[in-house]
């Protein structure tokens, strides 16, 4: 089903500013739906008549729509009141009796206006009442009706108020407190009273200032959000947390205005003690994992440094080369752990690792080659250029280590055996489609001819690709000269 933005973009008469306002309304209209215990349907003017472009079901009551009405169209004249409201000729229509899904319902139409222009019409539809409403339902209906008047005058959603992205945002079912313009509690739902009572606010809260009442139970040693007083007084449309007795309440204030003047506020409250505790545990776990990666990286770099020192003491070239290869492999594993330090999950942006593998491969053959742009050590050195084509993206940490080792081994082989005498370009091409990844390590040197790649590095690469990555590793001569080593693997999905 198309999104609201797609529907609005197809209507030529809709301005970008008007579309943004409706997106903002739909992002926060569950508050109105929950207070009124009603379905909300947003109707806009299309070329052939009114069209429903968004729908919200209440979390506090039953819905009147079993089938989503989004996309429904009405011919012009089918609903005279709706047509008149969309044309800006009338104000809010009173409650009428409807039939929805074979059941009796109540309907109300409210124009959605901004800067004096009617952008849409909000249909508020709820099941026909079967009994007298409770005191809580009556108060919530009153608050919802006041928000509808704000929508009609372009005052809701509130300009500058963020749509709550944070986990644990309170909703009407969690608890509602009604304040007057001075922050005095006029009414509180049973769930709101229970939440505050658990935090040490005993007795009846009616008639007292919420800010003063809450201040008495705040933890003196805990940091206090600077926005908390504004939220407790209902003066700003904002979110804040309040800590007391080792627990946490999440509060959200929605000021109520009439003709531009603040006449009260709605404060939503939710006990998020357990949620915040889990978030702290995740943060601690994440910090611990980062510290482990940091220490492993440092230890691997220390091992590489020890191998480098030991290689300098070797009297034979064969021993020095063996230790140098071991040092390079240890340094490659350290690169993966260093990359894990940069992210918040157990995944590696492998393109960054490839950049370092390229540098490491060229530096490993520094006696005979030098990187493009770096100074020559001796006149006999040739220049090697490096190039990266395509992207790999993120891969799991347990796949990044063997893959990085393979890429480094193959890139080093390409430099030492293909480019060490002639110089040229070392290219790594990456092509990823979903879980399928193909990486080609290419050089434009003399090529391998009919010889089959062999050696310890080749065996290590083949073993890692087949054994740990479950893929294939093949070599081929390029048509214009040079060699290409192709890694073909299927990656495991990254867990959320």
GROMACS .gro file of C-alpha atoms in nm:
model
  496
    1UNK     CA    1   0.000   0.000   0.000
    2UNK     CA    2   0.142   0.345  -0.089
    3UNK     CA    3   0.257   0.573   0.194
    4UNK     CA    4   0.104   0.908   0.287
    5UNK     CA    5   0.388   1.092   0.116
    6UNK     CA    6   0.326   0.895  -0.206
    7UNK     CA    7  -0.047   0.979  -0.203
    8UNK     CA    8   0.021   1.348  -0.142
    9UNK     CA    9   0.293   1.366  -0.408
   10UNK     CA   10   0.040   1.240  -0.664
   11UNK     CA   11  -0.193   1.535  -0.590
   12UNK     CA   12  -0.066   1.836  -0.784
   13UNK     CA   13  -0.252   2.087  -0.568
   14UNK     CA   14  -0.064   1.987  -0.254
   15UNK     CA   15   0.228   2.208  -0.154
   16UNK     CA   16   0.540   2.071   0.011
   17UNK     CA   17   0.468   2.274   0.325
   18UNK     CA   18   0.113   2.136   0.347
   19UNK     CA   19   0.234   1.780   0.296
   20UNK     CA   20   0.492   1.824   0.575
   21UNK     CA   21   0.220   1.946   0.812
   22UNK     CA   22   0.003   1.640   0.746
   23UNK     CA   23   0.305   1.412   0.792
   24UNK     CA   24   0.367   1.580   1.128
   25UNK     CA   25   0.000   1.534   1.224
   26UNK     CA   26  -0.003   1.164   1.131
   27UNK     CA   27   0.319   1.115   1.327
   28UNK     CA   28   0.149   1.226   1.650
   29UNK     CA   29  -0.224   1.170   1.604
   30UNK     CA   30  -0.235   0.847   1.809
   31UNK     CA   31  -0.268   1.079   2.112
   32UNK     CA   32  -0.599   1.213   1.976
   33UNK     CA   33  -0.717   0.865   1.875
   34UNK     CA   34  -0.644   0.719   2.218
   35UNK     CA   35  -0.810   1.005   2.408
   36UNK     CA   36  -1.127   0.987   2.196
   37UNK     CA   37  -1.118   0.604   2.174
   38UNK     CA   38  -1.190   0.648   1.806
   39UNK     CA   39  -1.054   0.566   1.461
   40UNK     CA   40  -0.908   0.860   1.273
   41UNK     CA   41  -0.923   0.877   0.893
   42UNK     CA   42  -0.750   1.157   0.703
   43UNK     CA   43  -0.933   1.272   0.389
   44UNK     CA   44  -0.781   1.499   0.125
   45UNK     CA   45  -0.916   1.658  -0.189
   46UNK     CA   46  -0.826   1.463  -0.504
   47UNK     CA   47  -0.917   1.538  -0.864
   48UNK     CA   48  -1.215   1.300  -0.873
   49UNK     CA   49  -1.333   1.347  -0.515
   50UNK     CA   50  -1.225   1.293  -0.150
   51UNK     CA   51  -0.962   1.024  -0.088
   52UNK     CA   52  -0.858   0.857   0.242
   53UNK     CA   53  -0.478   0.877   0.274
   54UNK     CA   54  -0.411   0.772   0.637
   55UNK     CA   55  -0.580   0.579   0.917
   56UNK     CA   56  -0.515   0.538   1.290
   57UNK     CA   57  -0.676   0.284   1.523
   58UNK     CA   58  -0.710   0.355   1.899
   59UNK     CA   59  -0.508   0.158   2.151
   60UNK     CA   60  -0.764   0.230   2.424
   61UNK     CA   61  -1.080   0.103   2.254
   62UNK     CA   62  -1.221  -0.109   1.974
   63UNK     CA   63  -1.192  -0.013   1.609
   64UNK     CA   64  -1.481   0.042   1.369
   65UNK     CA   65  -1.268  -0.051   1.066
   66UNK     CA   66  -1.172  -0.414   1.015
   67UNK     CA   67  -1.048  -0.328   0.664
   68UNK     CA   68  -0.800  -0.043   0.627
   69UNK     CA   69  -0.982   0.247   0.453
   70UNK     CA   70  -0.660   0.401   0.316
   71UNK     CA   71  -0.693   0.445  -0.060
   72UNK     CA   72  -1.074   0.460  -0.055
   73UNK     CA   73  -1.227   0.728  -0.277
   74UNK     CA   74  -1.565   0.895  -0.265
   75UNK     CA   75  -1.724   1.049  -0.574
   76UNK     CA   76  -1.785   1.420  -0.559
   77UNK     CA   77  -2.123   1.480  -0.392
   78UNK     CA   78  -2.138   1.147  -0.208
   79UNK     CA   79  -2.081   1.329   0.124
   80UNK     CA   80  -2.185   1.693   0.102
   81UNK     CA   81  -2.045   1.779   0.445
   82UNK     CA   82  -1.704   1.630   0.360
   83UNK     CA   83  -1.695   1.815   0.028
   84UNK     CA   84  -1.788   2.144   0.196
   85UNK     CA   85  -1.523   2.102   0.465
   86UNK     CA   86  -1.252   2.020   0.210
   87UNK     CA   87  -1.352   2.329   0.012
   88UNK     CA   88  -1.318   2.539   0.328
   89UNK     CA   89  -1.685   2.640   0.322
   90UNK     CA   90  -1.783   2.502   0.662
   91UNK     CA   91  -1.638   2.441   1.007
   92UNK     CA   92  -1.660   2.124   1.216
   93UNK     CA   93  -1.959   1.896   1.153
   94UNK     CA   94  -2.149   1.768   1.454
   95UNK     CA   95  -2.173   1.405   1.556
   96UNK     CA   96  -2.379   1.188   1.320
   97UNK     CA   97  -2.483   0.823   1.325
   98UNK     CA   98  -2.295   0.597   1.083
   99UNK     CA   99  -2.276   0.231   0.994
  100UNK     CA  100  -1.933   0.069   0.987
  101UNK     CA  101  -1.874  -0.302   0.925
  102UNK     CA  102  -2.244  -0.371   0.993
  103UNK     CA  103  -2.238  -0.193   1.330
  104UNK     CA  104  -2.367   0.143   1.445
  105UNK     CA  105  -2.100   0.407   1.497
  106UNK     CA  106  -2.066   0.778   1.571
  107UNK     CA  107  -1.885   1.011   1.332
  108UNK     CA  108  -1.741   1.361   1.355
  109UNK     CA  109  -1.562   1.564   1.085
  110UNK     CA  110  -1.295   1.822   1.174
  111UNK     CA  111  -1.105   2.033   0.919
  112UNK     CA  112  -0.726   2.022   0.936
  113UNK     CA  113  -0.609   2.378   0.886
  114UNK     CA  114  -0.275   2.557   0.874
  115UNK     CA  115  -0.219   2.927   0.814
  116UNK     CA  116  -0.588   2.974   0.741
  117UNK     CA  117  -0.598   2.709   0.466
  118UNK     CA  118  -0.788   2.380   0.484
  119UNK     CA  119  -0.545   2.099   0.403
  120UNK     CA  120  -0.758   1.796   0.483
  121UNK     CA  121  -1.049   1.669   0.690
  122UNK     CA  122  -1.015   1.440   0.991
  123UNK     CA  123  -1.295   1.188   1.034
  124UNK     CA  124  -1.333   1.075   1.396
  125UNK     CA  125  -1.537   0.753   1.417
  126UNK     CA  126  -1.607   0.540   1.724
  127UNK     CA  127  -1.844   0.254   1.817
  128UNK     CA  128  -2.186   0.358   1.944
  129UNK     CA  129  -2.178   0.367   2.326
  130UNK     CA  130  -2.353   0.080   2.502
  131UNK     CA  131  -2.341   0.233   2.852
  132UNK     CA  132  -2.278   0.559   3.027
  133UNK     CA  133  -1.911   0.667   3.007
  134UNK     CA  134  -1.696   0.650   3.318
  135UNK     CA  135  -1.538   0.956   3.475
  136UNK     CA  136  -1.202   0.876   3.315
  137UNK     CA  137  -1.360   0.834   2.971
  138UNK     CA  138  -1.542   1.167   3.009
  139UNK     CA  139  -1.221   1.353   3.098
  140UNK     CA  140  -1.030   1.190   2.814
  141UNK     CA  141  -1.309   1.276   2.569
  142UNK     CA  142  -1.290   1.638   2.683
  143UNK     CA  143  -0.912   1.650   2.633
  144UNK     CA  144  -0.942   1.487   2.290
  145UNK     CA  145  -1.208   1.738   2.188
  146UNK     CA  146  -0.979   2.026   2.288
  147UNK     CA  147  -0.704   1.879   2.070
  148UNK     CA  148  -0.949   1.859   1.779
  149UNK     CA  149  -1.017   2.232   1.818
  150UNK     CA  150  -0.641   2.292   1.809
  151UNK     CA  151  -0.619   2.086   1.487
  152UNK     CA  152  -0.897   2.298   1.338
  153UNK     CA  153  -0.708   2.619   1.419
  154UNK     CA  154  -0.365   2.491   1.307
  155UNK     CA  155  -0.226   2.468   1.662
  156UNK     CA  156  -0.180   2.089   1.671
  157UNK     CA  157   0.055   1.925   1.608
  158UNK     CA  158   0.264   2.179   1.796
  159UNK     CA  159   0.533   2.355   1.595
  160UNK     CA  160   0.881   2.257   1.708
  161UNK     CA  161   0.761   1.963   1.916
  162UNK     CA  162   0.967   1.653   1.836
  163UNK     CA  163   0.786   1.335   1.743
  164UNK     CA  164   0.903   1.101   2.023
  165UNK     CA  165   1.170   0.871   1.875
  166UNK     CA  166   1.292   0.743   2.208
  167UNK     CA  167   1.190   0.401   2.329
  168UNK     CA  168   0.936   0.400   2.608
  169UNK     CA  169   0.732   0.700   2.493
  170UNK     CA  170   0.422   0.721   2.716
  171UNK     CA  171   0.075   0.682   2.566
  172UNK     CA  172  -0.274   0.752   2.694
  173UNK     CA  173  -0.320   0.399   2.828
  174UNK     CA  174  -0.008   0.434   3.046
  175UNK     CA  175  -0.139   0.734   3.237
  176UNK     CA  176  -0.280   1.085   3.179
  177UNK     CA  177  -0.266   1.396   3.396
  178UNK     CA  178  -0.463   1.712   3.316
  179UNK     CA  179  -0.310   2.044   3.426
  180UNK     CA  180  -0.445   2.398   3.418
  181UNK     CA  181  -0.245   2.694   3.289
  182UNK     CA  182  -0.061   2.720   3.625
  183UNK     CA  183   0.046   2.355   3.637
  184UNK     CA  184  -0.218   2.254   3.895
  185UNK     CA  185  -0.351   1.901   3.862
  186UNK     CA  186  -0.717   1.905   3.753
  187UNK     CA  187  -0.752   1.531   3.694
  188UNK     CA  188  -0.535   1.217   3.680
  189UNK     CA  189  -0.620   0.876   3.537
  190UNK     CA  190  -0.598   0.572   3.768
  191UNK     CA  191  -0.286   0.446   3.587
  192UNK     CA  192  -0.116   0.783   3.630
  193UNK     CA  193  -0.198   0.791   4.002
  194UNK     CA  194  -0.060   0.438   4.044
  195UNK     CA  195   0.263   0.533   3.867
  196UNK     CA  196   0.318   0.838   4.087
  197UNK     CA  197   0.222   0.647   4.403
  198UNK     CA  198   0.493   0.389   4.330
  199UNK     CA  199   0.739   0.677   4.327
  200UNK     CA  200   0.642   0.803   4.669
  201UNK     CA  201   0.373   1.060   4.587
  202UNK     CA  202   0.103   0.955   4.830
  203UNK     CA  203  -0.251   1.080   4.868
  204UNK     CA  204  -0.471   1.274   4.630
  205UNK     CA  205  -0.281   1.482   4.374
  206UNK     CA  206  -0.581   1.696   4.274
  207UNK     CA  207  -0.541   2.066   4.346
  208UNK     CA  208  -0.164   2.048   4.391
  209UNK     CA  209   0.108   2.170   4.156
  210UNK     CA  210   0.262   1.870   3.981
  211UNK     CA  211   0.607   2.029   3.972
  212UNK     CA  212   0.614   2.092   4.348
  213UNK     CA  213   0.474   1.748   4.428
  214UNK     CA  214   0.727   1.570   4.208
  215UNK     CA  215   1.023   1.773   4.336
  216UNK     CA  216   0.975   1.631   4.685
  217UNK     CA  217   1.050   1.276   4.572
  218UNK     CA  218   1.327   1.341   4.320
  219UNK     CA  219   1.659   1.170   4.393
  220UNK     CA  220   1.893   1.439   4.517
  221UNK     CA  221   2.205   1.271   4.378
  222UNK     CA  222   2.065   1.183   4.037
  223UNK     CA  223   2.112   1.431   3.751
  224UNK     CA  224   1.793   1.618   3.660
  225UNK     CA  225   1.702   1.691   3.301
  226UNK     CA  226   1.684   2.067   3.254
  227UNK     CA  227   1.359   2.027   3.060
  228UNK     CA  228   1.184   1.845   3.348
  229UNK     CA  229   1.039   2.162   3.513
  230UNK     CA  230   0.887   2.273   3.180
  231UNK     CA  231   0.730   1.930   3.133
  232UNK     CA  232   0.594   1.913   3.489
  233UNK     CA  233   0.440   2.261   3.449
  234UNK     CA  234   0.303   2.176   3.103
  235UNK     CA  235   0.468   2.478   2.948
  236UNK     CA  236   0.657   2.303   2.666
  237UNK     CA  237   0.579   2.017   2.430
  238UNK     CA  238   0.868   1.797   2.536
  239UNK     CA  239   0.979   1.465   2.683
  240UNK     CA  240   1.171   1.410   3.004
  241UNK     CA  241   1.254   1.137   3.255
  242UNK     CA  242   1.213   1.165   3.631
  243UNK     CA  243   1.409   0.939   3.865
  244UNK     CA  244   1.291   0.862   4.215
  245UNK     CA  245   1.319   0.567   4.456
  246UNK     CA  246   1.546   0.388   4.215
  247UNK     CA  247   1.284   0.397   3.938
  248UNK     CA  248   1.220   0.610   3.633
  249UNK     CA  249   0.906   0.778   3.503
  250UNK     CA  250   0.888   0.895   3.143
  251UNK     CA  251   0.683   1.213   3.107
  252UNK     CA  252   0.554   1.390   2.800
  253UNK     CA  253   0.377   1.727   2.809
  254UNK     CA  254   0.137   1.854   2.543
  255UNK     CA  255   0.028   2.216   2.606
  256UNK     CA  256  -0.337   2.295   2.524
  257UNK     CA  257  -0.400   2.634   2.365
  258UNK     CA  258  -0.703   2.838   2.266
  259UNK     CA  259  -0.662   3.137   2.034
  260UNK     CA  260  -0.287   3.128   2.090
  261UNK     CA  261  -0.305   3.132   2.473
  262UNK     CA  262  -0.206   2.831   2.684
  263UNK     CA  263  -0.506   2.714   2.887
  264UNK     CA  264  -0.368   2.389   3.027
  265UNK     CA  265  -0.170   2.081   2.938
  266UNK     CA  266  -0.185   1.707   2.901
  267UNK     CA  267   0.095   1.513   3.072
  268UNK     CA  268   0.139   1.151   2.974
  269UNK     CA  269   0.325   0.933   3.222
  270UNK     CA  270   0.475   0.583   3.200
  271UNK     CA  271   0.682   0.374   3.437
  272UNK     CA  272   0.993   0.285   3.233
  273UNK     CA  273   1.209   0.156   3.519
  274UNK     CA  274   1.261  -0.188   3.367
  275UNK     CA  275   1.314  -0.048   3.016
  276UNK     CA  276   1.581   0.197   3.131
  277UNK     CA  277   1.751  -0.079   3.333
  278UNK     CA  278   1.777  -0.295   3.022
  279UNK     CA  279   1.909  -0.001   2.822
  280UNK     CA  280   2.181   0.054   3.083
  281UNK     CA  281   2.269  -0.315   3.069
  282UNK     CA  282   2.300  -0.296   2.690
  283UNK     CA  283   2.520   0.014   2.717
  284UNK     CA  284   2.742  -0.160   2.973
  285UNK     CA  285   2.762  -0.470   2.754
  286UNK     CA  286   2.849  -0.259   2.451
  287UNK     CA  287   3.121  -0.074   2.642
  288UNK     CA  288   3.262  -0.406   2.764
  289UNK     CA  289   3.271  -0.549   2.412
  290UNK     CA  290   3.448  -0.238   2.286
  291UNK     CA  291   3.705  -0.266   2.562
  292UNK     CA  292   3.767  -0.632   2.473
  293UNK     CA  293   3.821  -0.545   2.106
  294UNK     CA  294   4.052  -0.262   2.210
  295UNK     CA  295   4.266  -0.490   2.427
  296UNK     CA  296   4.274  -0.766   2.165
  297UNK     CA  297   4.384  -0.514   1.904
  298UNK     CA  298   4.659  -0.383   2.133
  299UNK     CA  299   4.777  -0.737   2.214
  300UNK     CA  300   4.788  -0.831   1.845
  301UNK     CA  301   4.984  -0.517   1.764
  302UNK     CA  302   5.228  -0.609   2.042
  303UNK     CA  303   5.268  -0.959   1.893
  304UNK     CA  304   5.331  -0.803   1.550
  305UNK     CA  305   5.594  -0.573   1.699
  306UNK     CA  306   5.766  -0.868   1.869
  307UNK     CA  307   5.771  -1.061   1.540
  308UNK     CA  308   5.920  -0.757   1.368
  309UNK     CA  309   6.195  -0.732   1.631
  310UNK     CA  310   6.263  -1.103   1.607
  311UNK     CA  311   6.287  -1.091   1.228
  312UNK     CA  312   6.564  -0.833   1.251
  313UNK     CA  313   6.773  -1.081   1.450
  314UNK     CA  314   6.736  -1.357   1.192
  315UNK     CA  315   7.050  -1.429   0.991
  316UNK     CA  316   6.880  -1.591   0.692
  317UNK     CA  317   6.644  -1.429   0.442
  318UNK     CA  318   6.406  -1.725   0.461
  319UNK     CA  319   6.356  -1.685   0.836
  320UNK     CA  320   6.310  -1.308   0.804
  321UNK     CA  321   6.049  -1.351   0.529
  322UNK     CA  322   5.860  -1.612   0.731
  323UNK     CA  323   5.842  -1.384   1.036
  324UNK     CA  324   5.743  -1.089   0.816
  325UNK     CA  325   5.451  -1.289   0.673
  326UNK     CA  326   5.342  -1.392   1.021
  327UNK     CA  327   5.362  -1.028   1.133
  328UNK     CA  328   5.146  -0.918   0.837
  329UNK     CA  329   4.880  -1.177   0.914
  330UNK     CA  330   4.864  -1.077   1.280
  331UNK     CA  331   4.837  -0.709   1.175
  332UNK     CA  332   4.547  -0.795   0.945
  333UNK     CA  333   4.351  -0.957   1.231
  334UNK     CA  334   4.421  -0.647   1.440
  335UNK     CA  335   4.265  -0.435   1.164
  336UNK     CA  336   3.933  -0.617   1.205
  337UNK     CA  337   3.925  -0.559   1.581
  338UNK     CA  338   4.011  -0.193   1.528
  339UNK     CA  339   3.718  -0.164   1.286
  340UNK     CA  340   3.486  -0.322   1.543
  341UNK     CA  341   3.577  -0.041   1.781
  342UNK     CA  342   3.418   0.210   1.543
  343UNK     CA  343   3.067   0.056   1.546
  344UNK     CA  344   2.806  -0.028   1.805
  345UNK     CA  345   2.732  -0.379   1.683
  346UNK     CA  346   2.926  -0.694   1.600
  347UNK     CA  347   2.965  -0.597   1.236
  348UNK     CA  348   3.246  -0.446   1.031
  349UNK     CA  349   3.230  -0.194   0.749
  350UNK     CA  350   3.454  -0.408   0.531
  351UNK     CA  351   3.535  -0.138   0.277
  352UNK     CA  352   3.746   0.038   0.542
  353UNK     CA  353   3.928  -0.290   0.606
  354UNK     CA  354   3.999  -0.331   0.232
  355UNK     CA  355   4.162   0.014   0.221
  356UNK     CA  356   4.401  -0.089   0.497
  357UNK     CA  357   4.462  -0.430   0.343
  358UNK     CA  358   4.573  -0.259   0.022
  359UNK     CA  359   4.819  -0.041   0.208
  360UNK     CA  360   4.945  -0.339   0.408
  361UNK     CA  361   4.996  -0.550   0.095
  362UNK     CA  362   5.204  -0.282  -0.079
  363UNK     CA  363   5.404  -0.202   0.232
  364UNK     CA  364   5.486  -0.571   0.276
  365UNK     CA  365   5.685  -0.557  -0.049
  366UNK     CA  366   5.848  -0.222   0.030
  367UNK     CA  367   6.192  -0.344  -0.069
  368UNK     CA  368   6.096  -0.366  -0.437
  369UNK     CA  369   5.787  -0.144  -0.475
  370UNK     CA  370   5.643   0.177  -0.335
  371UNK     CA  371   5.291   0.312  -0.320
  372UNK     CA  372   5.180   0.582  -0.560
  373UNK     CA  373   5.264   0.920  -0.411
  374UNK     CA  374   5.515   0.787  -0.155
  375UNK     CA  375   5.892   0.852  -0.189
  376UNK     CA  376   6.124   0.587  -0.329
  377UNK     CA  377   6.366   0.421  -0.088
  378UNK     CA  378   6.598   0.300  -0.361
  379UNK     CA  379   6.613   0.380  -0.732
  380UNK     CA  380   6.529   0.020  -0.828
  381UNK     CA  381   6.182   0.042  -0.673
  382UNK     CA  382   5.878   0.037  -0.904
  383UNK     CA  383   5.549   0.217  -0.843
  384UNK     CA  384   5.228   0.033  -0.755
  385UNK     CA  385   4.892   0.209  -0.777
  386UNK     CA  386   4.593   0.083  -0.580
  387UNK     CA  387   4.230   0.104  -0.683
  388UNK     CA  388   3.904  -0.005  -0.521
  389UNK     CA  389   3.586  -0.059  -0.725
  390UNK     CA  390   3.243  -0.130  -0.575
  391UNK     CA  391   3.135  -0.168  -0.215
  392UNK     CA  392   3.103  -0.458   0.027
  393UNK     CA  393   2.916  -0.288   0.312
  394UNK     CA  394   2.880  -0.443   0.657
  395UNK     CA  395   2.961  -0.806   0.732
  396UNK     CA  396   2.966  -1.009   1.051
  397UNK     CA  397   3.280  -0.995   1.266
  398UNK     CA  398   3.335  -1.370   1.253
  399UNK     CA  399   3.340  -1.352   0.871
  400UNK     CA  400   3.543  -1.032   0.854
  401UNK     CA  401   3.858  -1.184   1.007
  402UNK     CA  402   3.906  -1.474   0.761
  403UNK     CA  403   3.796  -1.257   0.467
  404UNK     CA  404   4.045  -0.984   0.560
  405UNK     CA  405   4.323  -1.243   0.586
  406UNK     CA  406   4.235  -1.382   0.243
  407UNK     CA  407   4.222  -1.038   0.079
  408UNK     CA  408   4.556  -0.942   0.233
  409UNK     CA  409   4.722  -1.269   0.126
  410UNK     CA  410   4.596  -1.242  -0.231
  411UNK     CA  411   4.680  -0.872  -0.258
  412UNK     CA  412   5.031  -0.936  -0.123
  413UNK     CA  413   5.081  -1.221  -0.370
  414UNK     CA  414   4.965  -0.996  -0.655
  415UNK     CA  415   5.221  -0.731  -0.559
  416UNK     CA  416   5.512  -0.964  -0.492
  417UNK     CA  417   5.464  -1.196  -0.791
  418UNK     CA  418   5.285  -0.981  -1.044
  419UNK     CA  419   5.398  -0.621  -0.994
  420UNK     CA  420   5.729  -0.630  -0.806
  421UNK     CA  421   5.935  -0.606  -1.126
  422UNK     CA  422   5.714  -0.403  -1.361
  423UNK     CA  423   5.493  -0.200  -1.130
  424UNK     CA  424   5.135  -0.134  -1.227
  425UNK     CA  425   4.787  -0.127  -1.071
  426UNK     CA  426   4.643  -0.345  -0.795
  427UNK     CA  427   4.262  -0.342  -0.812
  428UNK     CA  428   4.006  -0.488  -0.576
  429UNK     CA  429   3.657  -0.518  -0.727
  430UNK     CA  430   3.362  -0.588  -0.499
  431UNK     CA  431   3.013  -0.684  -0.608
  432UNK     CA  432   2.748  -0.764  -0.352
  433UNK     CA  433   2.388  -0.867  -0.411
  434UNK     CA  434   2.218  -0.939  -0.081
  435UNK     CA  435   2.415  -1.217   0.086
  436UNK     CA  436   2.615  -1.300  -0.229
  437UNK     CA  437   2.961  -1.137  -0.235
  438UNK     CA  438   3.223  -1.158  -0.508
  439UNK     CA  439   3.564  -0.994  -0.455
  440UNK     CA  440   3.824  -0.992  -0.734
  441UNK     CA  441   4.189  -0.907  -0.664
  442UNK     CA  442   4.345  -0.808  -0.996
  443UNK     CA  443   4.688  -0.696  -1.112
  444UNK     CA  444   4.798  -0.588  -1.459
  445UNK     CA  445   5.138  -0.758  -1.439
  446UNK     CA  446   5.280  -1.037  -1.655
  447UNK     CA  447   5.020  -1.294  -1.545
  448UNK     CA  448   5.070  -1.643  -1.405
  449UNK     CA  449   5.070  -1.823  -1.740
  450UNK     CA  450   5.012  -2.195  -1.709
  451UNK     CA  451   5.156  -2.215  -1.358
  452UNK     CA  452   4.920  -2.303  -1.077
  453UNK     CA  453   4.933  -2.076  -0.768
  454UNK     CA  454   5.106  -2.244  -0.475
  455UNK     CA  455   5.278  -2.160  -0.151
  456UNK     CA  456   5.181  -2.116   0.212
  457UNK     CA  457   4.986  -1.793   0.155
  458UNK     CA  458   4.784  -1.951  -0.125
  459UNK     CA  459   4.706  -2.256   0.087
  460UNK     CA  460   4.600  -2.038   0.379
  461UNK     CA  461   4.367  -1.834   0.154
  462UNK     CA  462   4.215  -2.146  -0.002
  463UNK     CA  463   4.158  -2.308   0.337
  464UNK     CA  464   3.994  -1.998   0.485
  465UNK     CA  465   3.760  -1.943   0.189
  466UNK     CA  466   3.648  -2.305   0.170
  467UNK     CA  467   3.657  -2.397   0.539
  468UNK     CA  468   3.539  -2.085   0.725
  469UNK     CA  469   3.351  -1.890   0.459
  470UNK     CA  470   3.203  -2.184   0.266
  471UNK     CA  471   3.291  -2.027  -0.070
  472UNK     CA  472   3.524  -2.074  -0.365
  473UNK     CA  473   3.857  -1.919  -0.465
  474UNK     CA  474   3.966  -1.931  -0.828
  475UNK     CA  475   4.246  -1.776  -1.037
  476UNK     CA  476   4.246  -1.675  -1.399
  477UNK     CA  477   4.461  -1.486  -1.648
  478UNK     CA  478   4.318  -1.154  -1.765
  479UNK     CA  479   4.279  -1.096  -2.142
  480UNK     CA  480   4.500  -0.783  -2.140
  481UNK     CA  481   4.762  -0.936  -1.913
  482UNK     CA  482   4.772  -0.988  -1.542
  483UNK     CA  483   4.601  -1.217  -1.294
  484UNK     CA  484   4.266  -1.215  -1.119
  485UNK     CA  485   4.188  -1.405  -0.799
  486UNK     CA  486   3.812  -1.431  -0.739
  487UNK     CA  487   3.652  -1.491  -0.398
  488UNK     CA  488   3.288  -1.606  -0.421
  489UNK     CA  489   3.102  -1.644  -0.090
  490UNK     CA  490   2.755  -1.620   0.063
  491UNK     CA  491   2.750  -1.417   0.386
  492UNK     CA  492   2.537  -1.474   0.694
  493UNK     CA  493   2.281  -1.199   0.768
  494UNK     CA  494   2.372  -0.946   1.036
  495UNK     CA  495   2.158  -0.989   1.349
  496UNK     CA  496   1.974  -0.687   1.484
   0.00000   0.00000   0.00000
